[in-house]
Each structure stands twice: as structure tokens, then as C-alpha cells.
PDB file of C-alpha atoms and ligand atoms in Angstrom:
ATOM      1  CA  MET H   1      -4.406 -31.401  20.437  1.00 87.00           C
ATOM      2  CA  SER H   2      -5.870 -32.698  23.698  1.00 95.00           C
ATOM      3  CA  GLU H   3      -7.901 -30.399  25.931  1.00 96.00           C
ATOM      4  CA  VAL H   4      -5.080 -30.450  28.478  1.00 96.00           C
ATOM      5  CA  ASP H   5      -2.585 -29.418  25.778  1.00 97.00           C
ATOM      6  CA  LYS H   6      -4.872 -26.672  24.558  1.00 97.00           C
ATOM      7  CA  LEU H   7      -5.241 -25.045  27.983  1.00 97.00           C
ATOM      8  CA  THR H   8      -1.510 -25.515  28.623  1.00 97.00           C
ATOM      9  CA  GLU H   9      -0.768 -23.641  25.412  1.00 97.00           C
ATOM     10  CA  LEU H  10      -3.051 -20.784  26.481  1.00 97.00           C
ATOM     11  CA  PHE H  11      -1.269 -20.475  29.837  1.00 97.00           C
ATOM     12  CA  THR H  12       2.182 -20.388  28.205  1.00 97.00           C
ATOM     13  CA  ARG H  13       1.169 -17.048  26.651  1.00 95.00           C
ATOM     14  CA  PHE H  14       1.055 -15.494  30.156  1.00 94.00           C
ATOM     15  CA  PRO H  15       4.070 -13.294  30.972  1.00 86.00           C
ATOM     16  CA  GLY H  16       6.844 -15.295  32.604  1.00 90.00           C
ATOM     17  CA  ILE H  17       5.064 -18.664  32.343  1.00 95.00           C
ATOM     18  CA  GLY H  18       6.857 -21.587  30.712  1.00 96.00           C
ATOM     19  CA  PRO H  19       5.323 -24.870  29.471  1.00 96.00           C
ATOM     20  CA  ARG H  20       5.972 -26.746  32.727  1.00 96.00           C
ATOM     21  CA  GLN H  21       4.338 -24.141  34.930  1.00 97.00           C
ATOM     22  CA  ALA H  22       1.482 -23.891  32.438  1.00 97.00           C
ATOM     23  CA  ARG H  23       0.893 -27.620  32.743  1.00 97.00           C
ATOM     24  CA  ARG H  24       0.932 -27.374  36.538  1.00 97.00           C
ATOM     25  CA  PHE H  25      -1.808 -24.711  36.310  1.00 97.00           C
ATOM     26  CA  VAL H  26      -3.956 -27.081  34.246  1.00 97.00           C
ATOM     27  CA  PHE H  27      -3.629 -29.921  36.753  1.00 97.00           C
ATOM     28  CA  PHE H  28      -4.201 -27.488  39.613  1.00 98.00           C
ATOM     29  CA  LEU H  29      -7.496 -26.496  37.973  1.00 97.00           C
ATOM     30  CA  LEU H  30      -8.484 -30.137  37.517  1.00 97.00           C
ATOM     31  CA  ARG H  31      -7.980 -30.740  41.239  1.00 97.00           C
ATOM     32  CA  GLN H  32     -10.197 -27.783  42.265  1.00 97.00           C
ATOM     33  CA  ASP H  33     -13.939 -28.118  42.773  1.00 97.00           C
ATOM     34  CA  ALA H  34     -16.394 -26.933  40.133  1.00 96.00           C
ATOM     35  CA  GLY H  35     -17.241 -23.842  42.226  1.00 97.00           C
ATOM     36  CA  TYR H  36     -13.700 -22.501  41.952  1.00 97.00           C
ATOM     37  CA  ARG H  37     -13.525 -23.133  38.216  1.00 97.00           C
ATOM     38  CA  ASN H  38     -16.887 -21.422  37.653  1.00 97.00           C
ATOM     39  CA  THR H  39     -15.841 -18.386  39.697  1.00 97.00           C
ATOM     40  CA  LEU H  40     -12.617 -18.158  37.701  1.00 97.00           C
ATOM     41  CA  THR H  41     -14.455 -18.471  34.383  1.00 96.00           C
ATOM     42  CA  ARG H  42     -16.900 -15.754  35.416  1.00 96.00           C
ATOM     43  CA  ALA H  43     -14.117 -13.465  36.647  1.00 96.00           C
ATOM     44  CA  ILE H  44     -12.407 -13.733  33.247  1.00 95.00           C
ATOM     45  CA  GLN H  45     -15.674 -12.961  31.446  1.00 95.00           C
ATOM     46  CA  ASP H  46     -16.336 -10.026  33.793  1.00 93.00           C
ATOM     47  CA  ILE H  47     -13.012  -8.310  33.164  1.00 92.00           C
ATOM     48  CA  ALA H  48     -13.529  -8.750  29.433  1.00 90.00           C
ATOM     49  CA  ALA H  49     -16.982  -7.173  29.712  1.00 89.00           C
ATOM     50  CA  ASN H  50     -16.252  -4.366  32.174  1.00 90.00           C
ATOM     51  CA  ILE H  51     -12.616  -3.363  31.862  1.00 94.00           C
ATOM     52  CA  ARG H  52     -11.576  -1.261  28.878  1.00 94.00           C
ATOM     53  CA  GLN H  53      -8.541   0.661  27.780  1.00 95.00           C
ATOM     54  CA  CYS H  54      -8.624   4.336  28.754  1.00 96.00           C
ATOM     55  CA  SER H  55      -8.483   6.463  25.610  1.00 94.00           C
ATOM     56  CA  LEU H  56      -6.051   8.918  27.234  1.00 95.00           C
ATOM     57  CA  CYS H  57      -3.506   7.086  29.398  1.00 97.00           C
ATOM     58  CA  LEU H  58      -4.141   3.688  27.732  1.00 97.00           C
ATOM     59  CA  ARG H  59      -4.274   1.791  31.017  1.00 96.00           C
ATOM     60  CA  TYR H  60      -6.955  -0.826  31.571  1.00 96.00           C
ATOM     61  CA  ALA H  61      -9.675   0.267  33.967  1.00 95.00           C
ATOM     62  CA  GLN H  62     -13.379   0.478  34.582  1.00 92.00           C
ATOM     63  CA  LEU H  63     -14.191   3.523  32.468  1.00 90.00           C
ATOM     64  CA  GLN H  64     -16.455   6.468  33.233  1.00 82.00           C
ATOM     65  CA  ALA H  65     -20.052   6.277  32.038  1.00 81.00           C
ATOM     66  CA  LYS H  66     -19.862   9.587  30.150  1.00 83.00           C
ATOM     67  CA  GLU H  67     -16.441   9.374  28.513  1.00 86.00           C
ATOM     68  CA  PRO H  68     -14.133   6.465  27.619  1.00 92.00           C
ATOM     69  CA  ILE H  69     -11.552   7.561  30.185  1.00 95.00           C
ATOM     70  CA  CYS H  70     -10.404   6.144  33.531  1.00 96.00           C
ATOM     71  CA  ASP H  71     -10.907   7.553  37.027  1.00 95.00           C
ATOM     72  CA  ILE H  72      -7.360   8.967  37.148  1.00 96.00           C
ATOM     73  CA  CYS H  73      -7.710  10.843  33.836  1.00 95.00           C
ATOM     74  CA  ALA H  74     -11.203  12.019  34.821  1.00 95.00           C
ATOM     75  CA  ASN H  75     -10.078  13.361  38.204  1.00 95.00           C
ATOM     76  CA  SER H  76     -10.110  17.153  37.870  1.00 95.00           C
ATOM     77  CA  GLY H  77      -8.190  17.488  41.144  1.00 96.00           C
ATOM     78  CA  ARG H  78      -5.050  16.090  39.525  1.00 97.00           C
ATOM     79  CA  SER H  79      -2.418  18.285  37.917  1.00 96.00           C
ATOM     80  CA  LYS H  80      -2.641  18.577  34.126  1.00 94.00           C
ATOM     81  CA  SER H  81       0.860  19.997  33.845  1.00 95.00           C
ATOM     82  CA  GLU H  82       2.738  16.793  34.707  1.00 96.00           C
ATOM     83  CA  LEU H  83       2.798  13.619  32.646  1.00 97.00           C
ATOM     84  CA  MET H  84       4.476  10.441  33.865  1.00 97.00           C
ATOM     85  CA  ILE H  85       5.384   7.819  31.281  1.00 97.00           C
ATOM     86  CA  VAL H  86       5.467   4.266  32.664  1.00 96.00           C
ATOM     87  CA  GLU H  87       5.777   0.848  31.075  1.00 95.00           C
ATOM     88  CA  LYS H  88       2.935  -1.115  32.647  1.00 94.00           C
ATOM     89  CA  ASP H  89      -0.493  -0.791  34.230  1.00 95.00           C
ATOM     90  CA  THR H  90       0.955  -2.259  37.425  1.00 93.00           C
ATOM     91  CA  ASP H  91       3.507   0.596  37.538  1.00 93.00           C
ATOM     92  CA  VAL H  92       0.606   3.073  37.679  1.00 96.00           C
ATOM     93  CA  GLU H  93      -0.943   1.098  40.527  1.00 94.00           C
ATOM     94  CA  GLN H  94       2.320   1.046  42.466  1.00 92.00           C
ATOM     95  CA  MET H  95       2.914   4.772  41.941  1.00 93.00           C
ATOM     96  CA  GLU H  96      -0.656   5.529  43.046  1.00 95.00           C
ATOM     97  CA  LYS H  97      -0.088   3.471  46.190  1.00 93.00           C
ATOM     98  CA  SER H  98       2.881   5.694  47.063  1.00 90.00           C
ATOM     99  CA  GLY H  99       0.585   8.733  47.018  1.00 92.00           C
ATOM    100  CA  ALA H 100       3.575  10.845  45.962  1.00 91.00           C
ATOM    101  CA  TYR H 101       2.320  11.774  42.503  1.00 95.00           C
ATOM    102  CA  SER H 102      -0.845  13.527  41.417  1.00 95.00           C
ATOM    103  CA  GLY H 103      -0.367  14.262  37.720  1.00 97.00           C
ATOM    104  CA  GLN H 104      -1.324  12.399  34.548  1.00 97.00           C
ATOM    105  CA  TYR H 105      -0.002   9.067  33.248  1.00 98.00           C
ATOM    106  CA  PHE H 106       0.755   7.459  29.930  1.00 98.00           C
ATOM    107  CA  VAL H 107       1.246   3.677  29.781  1.00 98.00           C
ATOM    108  CA  LEU H 108       3.803   2.745  27.142  1.00 97.00           C
ATOM    109  CA  GLY H 109       2.844  -0.948  27.183  1.00 95.00           C
ATOM    110  CA  ASP H 110       6.374  -2.258  26.611  1.00 92.00           C
ATOM    111  CA  THR H 111      10.021  -1.220  26.446  1.00 94.00           C
ATOM    112  CA  LEU H 112      12.453  -1.253  23.563  1.00 94.00           C
ATOM    113  CA  SER H 113      14.657  -4.320  23.569  1.00 93.00           C
ATOM    114  CA  LEU H 114      18.452  -4.191  23.526  1.00 91.00           C
ATOM    115  CA  THR H 115      18.506  -7.711  22.112  1.00 90.00           C
ATOM    116  CA  GLY H 116      16.366  -6.675  19.156  1.00 85.00           C
ATOM    117  CA  LYS H 117      13.236  -8.503  20.330  1.00 86.00           C
ATOM    118  CA  LYS H 118      10.101  -7.069  18.731  1.00 90.00           C
ATOM    119  CA  SER H 119       8.805  -4.200  20.825  1.00 91.00           C
ATOM    120  CA  PHE H 120       5.247  -2.986  21.196  1.00 92.00           C
ATOM    121  CA  ILE H 121       5.832   0.427  22.750  1.00 94.00           C
ATOM    122  CA  ARG H 122       2.981   2.831  22.033  1.00 96.00           C
ATOM    123  CA  GLU H 123       5.181   5.485  20.525  1.00 94.00           C
ATOM    124  CA  LYS H 124       2.664   6.612  17.907  1.00 94.00           C
ATOM    125  CA  GLU H 125      -0.038   6.842  20.547  1.00 95.00           C
ATOM    126  CA  LEU H 126       2.309   8.880  22.749  1.00 95.00           C
ATOM    127  CA  ALA H 127       3.002  11.253  19.871  1.00 93.00           C
ATOM    128  CA  SER H 128      -0.708  11.801  19.302  1.00 93.00           C
ATOM    129  CA  TYR H 129      -1.288  12.266  23.062  1.00 94.00           C
ATOM    130  CA  LEU H 130       1.398  14.959  23.074  1.00 93.00           C
ATOM    131  CA  LYS H 131      -0.033  16.601  19.991  1.00 91.00           C
ATOM    132  CA  LYS H 132      -3.346  16.984  21.808  1.00 91.00           C
ATOM    133  CA  HIS H 133      -2.150  17.712  25.346  1.00 90.00           C
ATOM    134  CA  GLY H 134       1.487  18.784  24.935  1.00 88.00           C
ATOM    135  CA  ASP H 135       0.657  22.480  25.320  1.00 89.00           C
ATOM    136  CA  GLU H 136      -0.656  22.014  28.854  1.00 90.00           C
ATOM    137  CA  LEU H 137       2.440  20.152  30.029  1.00 93.00           C
ATOM    138  CA  GLU H 138       5.231  21.668  32.084  1.00 94.00           C
ATOM    139  CA  GLU H 139       7.014  18.424  32.840  1.00 95.00           C
ATOM    140  CA  ILE H 140       7.258  14.937  31.381  1.00 95.00           C
ATOM    141  CA  ILE H 141       8.635  12.383  33.825  1.00 95.00           C
ATOM    142  CA  LEU H 142      10.184   9.254  32.333  1.00 95.00           C
ATOM    143  CA  ALA H 143       9.531   6.552  34.932  1.00 94.00           C
ATOM    144  CA  LEU H 144      10.683   3.320  33.351  1.00 93.00           C
ATOM    145  CA  SER H 145      12.323   0.437  35.187  1.00 87.00           C
ATOM    146  CA  ALA H 146      16.033   0.564  36.054  1.00 85.00           C
ATOM    147  CA  THR H 147      16.674  -2.437  33.803  1.00 87.00           C
ATOM    148  CA  PRO H 148      18.918  -2.290  30.690  1.00 90.00           C
ATOM    149  CA  ASP H 149      15.862  -2.273  28.400  1.00 92.00           C
ATOM    150  CA  GLY H 150      14.142   0.337  30.579  1.00 92.00           C
ATOM    151  CA  GLU H 151      17.156   2.628  30.472  1.00 92.00           C
ATOM    152  CA  TYR H 152      17.565   2.152  26.737  1.00 94.00           C
ATOM    153  CA  THR H 153      13.923   3.157  26.279  1.00 95.00           C
ATOM    154  CA  THR H 154      14.383   6.186  28.553  1.00 94.00           C
ATOM    155  CA  GLU H 155      17.324   7.417  26.456  1.00 94.00           C
ATOM    156  CA  HIS H 156      15.401   6.869  23.242  1.00 94.00           C
ATOM    157  CA  LEU H 157      12.313   8.721  24.480  1.00 94.00           C
ATOM    158  CA  ALA H 158      14.309  11.581  26.021  1.00 93.00           C
ATOM    159  CA  LEU H 159      15.968  12.149  22.656  1.00 91.00           C
ATOM    160  CA  LYS H 160      12.677  11.928  20.767  1.00 90.00           C
ATOM    161  CA  LEU H 161      10.936  14.287  23.196  1.00 89.00           C
ATOM    162  CA  GLU H 162      13.698  16.864  22.917  1.00 85.00           C
ATOM    163  CA  GLU H 163      13.408  16.795  19.133  1.00 83.00           C
ATOM    164  CA  GLY H 164       9.615  16.938  19.271  1.00 75.00           C
ATOM    165  CA  THR H 165       7.795  20.185  18.668  1.00 70.00           C
ATOM    166  CA  SER H 166       4.548  19.432  20.487  1.00 70.00           C
ATOM    167  CA  ILE H 167       5.997  19.912  23.984  1.00 77.00           C
ATOM    168  CA  LYS H 168       7.957  23.130  23.652  1.00 75.00           C
ATOM    169  CA  ASN H 169       7.035  24.301  27.162  1.00 81.00           C
ATOM    170  CA  ALA H 170       7.760  21.075  29.016  1.00 89.00           C
ATOM    171  CA  LYS H 171      11.005  19.887  30.541  1.00 92.00           C
ATOM    172  CA  VAL H 172      11.813  16.188  30.394  1.00 93.00           C
ATOM    173  CA  THR H 173      12.967  14.562  33.637  1.00 93.00           C
ATOM    174  CA  VAL H 174      13.960  11.026  34.597  1.00 91.00           C
ATOM    175  CA  LEU H 175      13.003   9.281  37.823  1.00 85.00           C
ATOM    176  CA  GLY H 176      15.899   9.408  40.326  1.00 76.00           C
ATOM    177  CA  ARG H 177      17.875   6.251  40.730  1.00 68.00           C
ATOM    178  CA  GLY H 178      16.831   5.551  44.294  1.00 61.00           C
ATOM    179  CA  LEU H 179      15.674   2.407  42.527  1.00 60.00           C
ATOM    180  CA  SER H 180      18.457  -0.133  42.634  1.00 60.00           C
ATOM    181  CA  THR H 181      19.906  -1.155  39.293  1.00 59.00           C
ATOM    182  CA  GLY H 182      17.968  -3.909  37.607  1.00 57.00           C
ATOM    183  CA  SER H 183      14.825  -3.287  39.601  1.00 69.00           C
ATOM    184  CA  GLU H 184      11.418  -3.070  38.019  1.00 74.00           C
ATOM    185  CA  LEU H 185       9.176  -0.214  39.009  1.00 76.00           C
ATOM    186  CA  GLU H 186       6.240  -2.419  39.973  1.00 76.00           C
ATOM    187  CA  TYR H 187       8.348  -4.192  42.621  1.00 75.00           C
ATOM    188  CA  ALA H 188       9.715  -1.003  44.185  1.00 78.00           C
ATOM    189  CA  ASP H 189       8.234  -0.221  47.588  1.00 79.00           C
ATOM    190  CA  THR H 190       6.250   2.972  47.953  1.00 81.00           C
ATOM    191  CA  ARG H 191       8.935   4.828  49.953  1.00 81.00           C
ATOM    192  CA  THR H 192      11.541   4.062  47.283  1.00 81.00           C
ATOM    193  CA  LEU H 193       9.163   5.393  44.634  1.00 83.00           C
ATOM    194  CA  GLU H 194       8.527   8.539  46.632  1.00 84.00           C
ATOM    195  CA  HIS H 195      12.282   9.032  46.980  1.00 81.00           C
ATOM    196  CA  ALA H 196      12.916   8.356  43.276  1.00 82.00           C
ATOM    197  CA  LEU H 197      10.234  10.884  42.360  1.00 83.00           C
ATOM    198  CA  LYS H 198      11.718  13.556  44.628  1.00 84.00           C
ATOM    199  CA  ASN H 199      15.163  12.958  43.131  1.00 81.00           C
ATOM    200  CA  ARG H 200      14.157  13.157  39.505  1.00 84.00           C
ATOM    201  CA  ALA H 201      16.441  15.166  37.279  1.00 83.00           C
TER     202      ALA H 201
HETATM  203 ZN1   ZN G 301      -6.692   7.131  31.893  1.00 94.21          ZN
END
């Protein structure tokens, strides 16, 4: 395998990137000066060295020095009685930008697939989170994308949570559909998110 092929293959593993785009990235990099390539290489090494997965919400962040948790989980000013379940790290970022929510998060990492594609949702991790923190919760907000897979996952989790014993005091709500059908949470603007949060049911 040539060096160009090797880097192309690595880029095709990126979400949403096909072989042709991957190849364009490689030739783009070849056209840049060495300074750009070095900065990029260092930036990749830096995130690997400094960004870790939070042991509570499972999002990737620069963790606290004392505990392996992120700034959101460590913030004592945030409500401990609300938990929002989202698919991706970028959904947390978008929700934080809206400023409409000040509870806890859990990042599921994936959705279930209606087409039977292998799914990597962190269901076991969610169960153990709820075992530890379920007692404190008054509400669990399912905030997955308004896509078919997102809605399928919402139904599945709502059912599982209702059966579960670790959250007997918490009600399960779903983000209001101010989000248009088919839209992913991370692309929703902050006012839409605020609206969807207000209209949860
Ligand atoms: Zn966290």
C-alpha cells in the first residue's frame, strides 16, 4: 500500500467521508506548507494527550485535575435532579450554547439502527450510571435526533427506563418536536433547542 493509499484509508474512517473525499484530503495536505502539516500533527497529538473521556457523562473533555470528570459534571451549580441523554458530544456542545439547560448529561455515543446496522450505544454504561445516580434524579430527558434511528432509540430507551428499578422517582420525558422531522440535534439552532426543551413531554 502506498503512503497516499494508507492516509486515504485512514481518512475514510472519518464519519461521512468516502474514498474520493479522503483522497482529496491527502492531496490537500500535500499542497500545504510544512508548517501547516506540523501544526496539524501536533494538534492531533495534543488532543490524544490532553482530552479524555469523562467517567460520568462519557463525553470527551479536558478533565479535572482531582477527579476524572469533566467541567460540566464537576460544576456544583448545576442541577443533579435532571439528566439529559444525547447521542453525541457535539449535541452537548449545542445544548450548552443554547444556555437553556443546566442539569447533567449522558452521551450515548450512537443510536440503534432500524436497518440492523451494528450499534454502539452505551446502554450498559447508562444502566450503571443510573444504578449509582438514579436516586437523585427527578427527570430523565431523552434528547435524541428527530431522525428515524433517533426516534427508534428514544422509544427503546423510554421502555427500558420505565421497566428499570433504579430510577423509581424520576419521570421520563422526550424533547418536544420543535425540531423538524429528520433533523439532527447538533444542527438545530439554539432557539429551536430552547423551544424543544420547553415543550418536552
Ligand atoms: Zn462529564
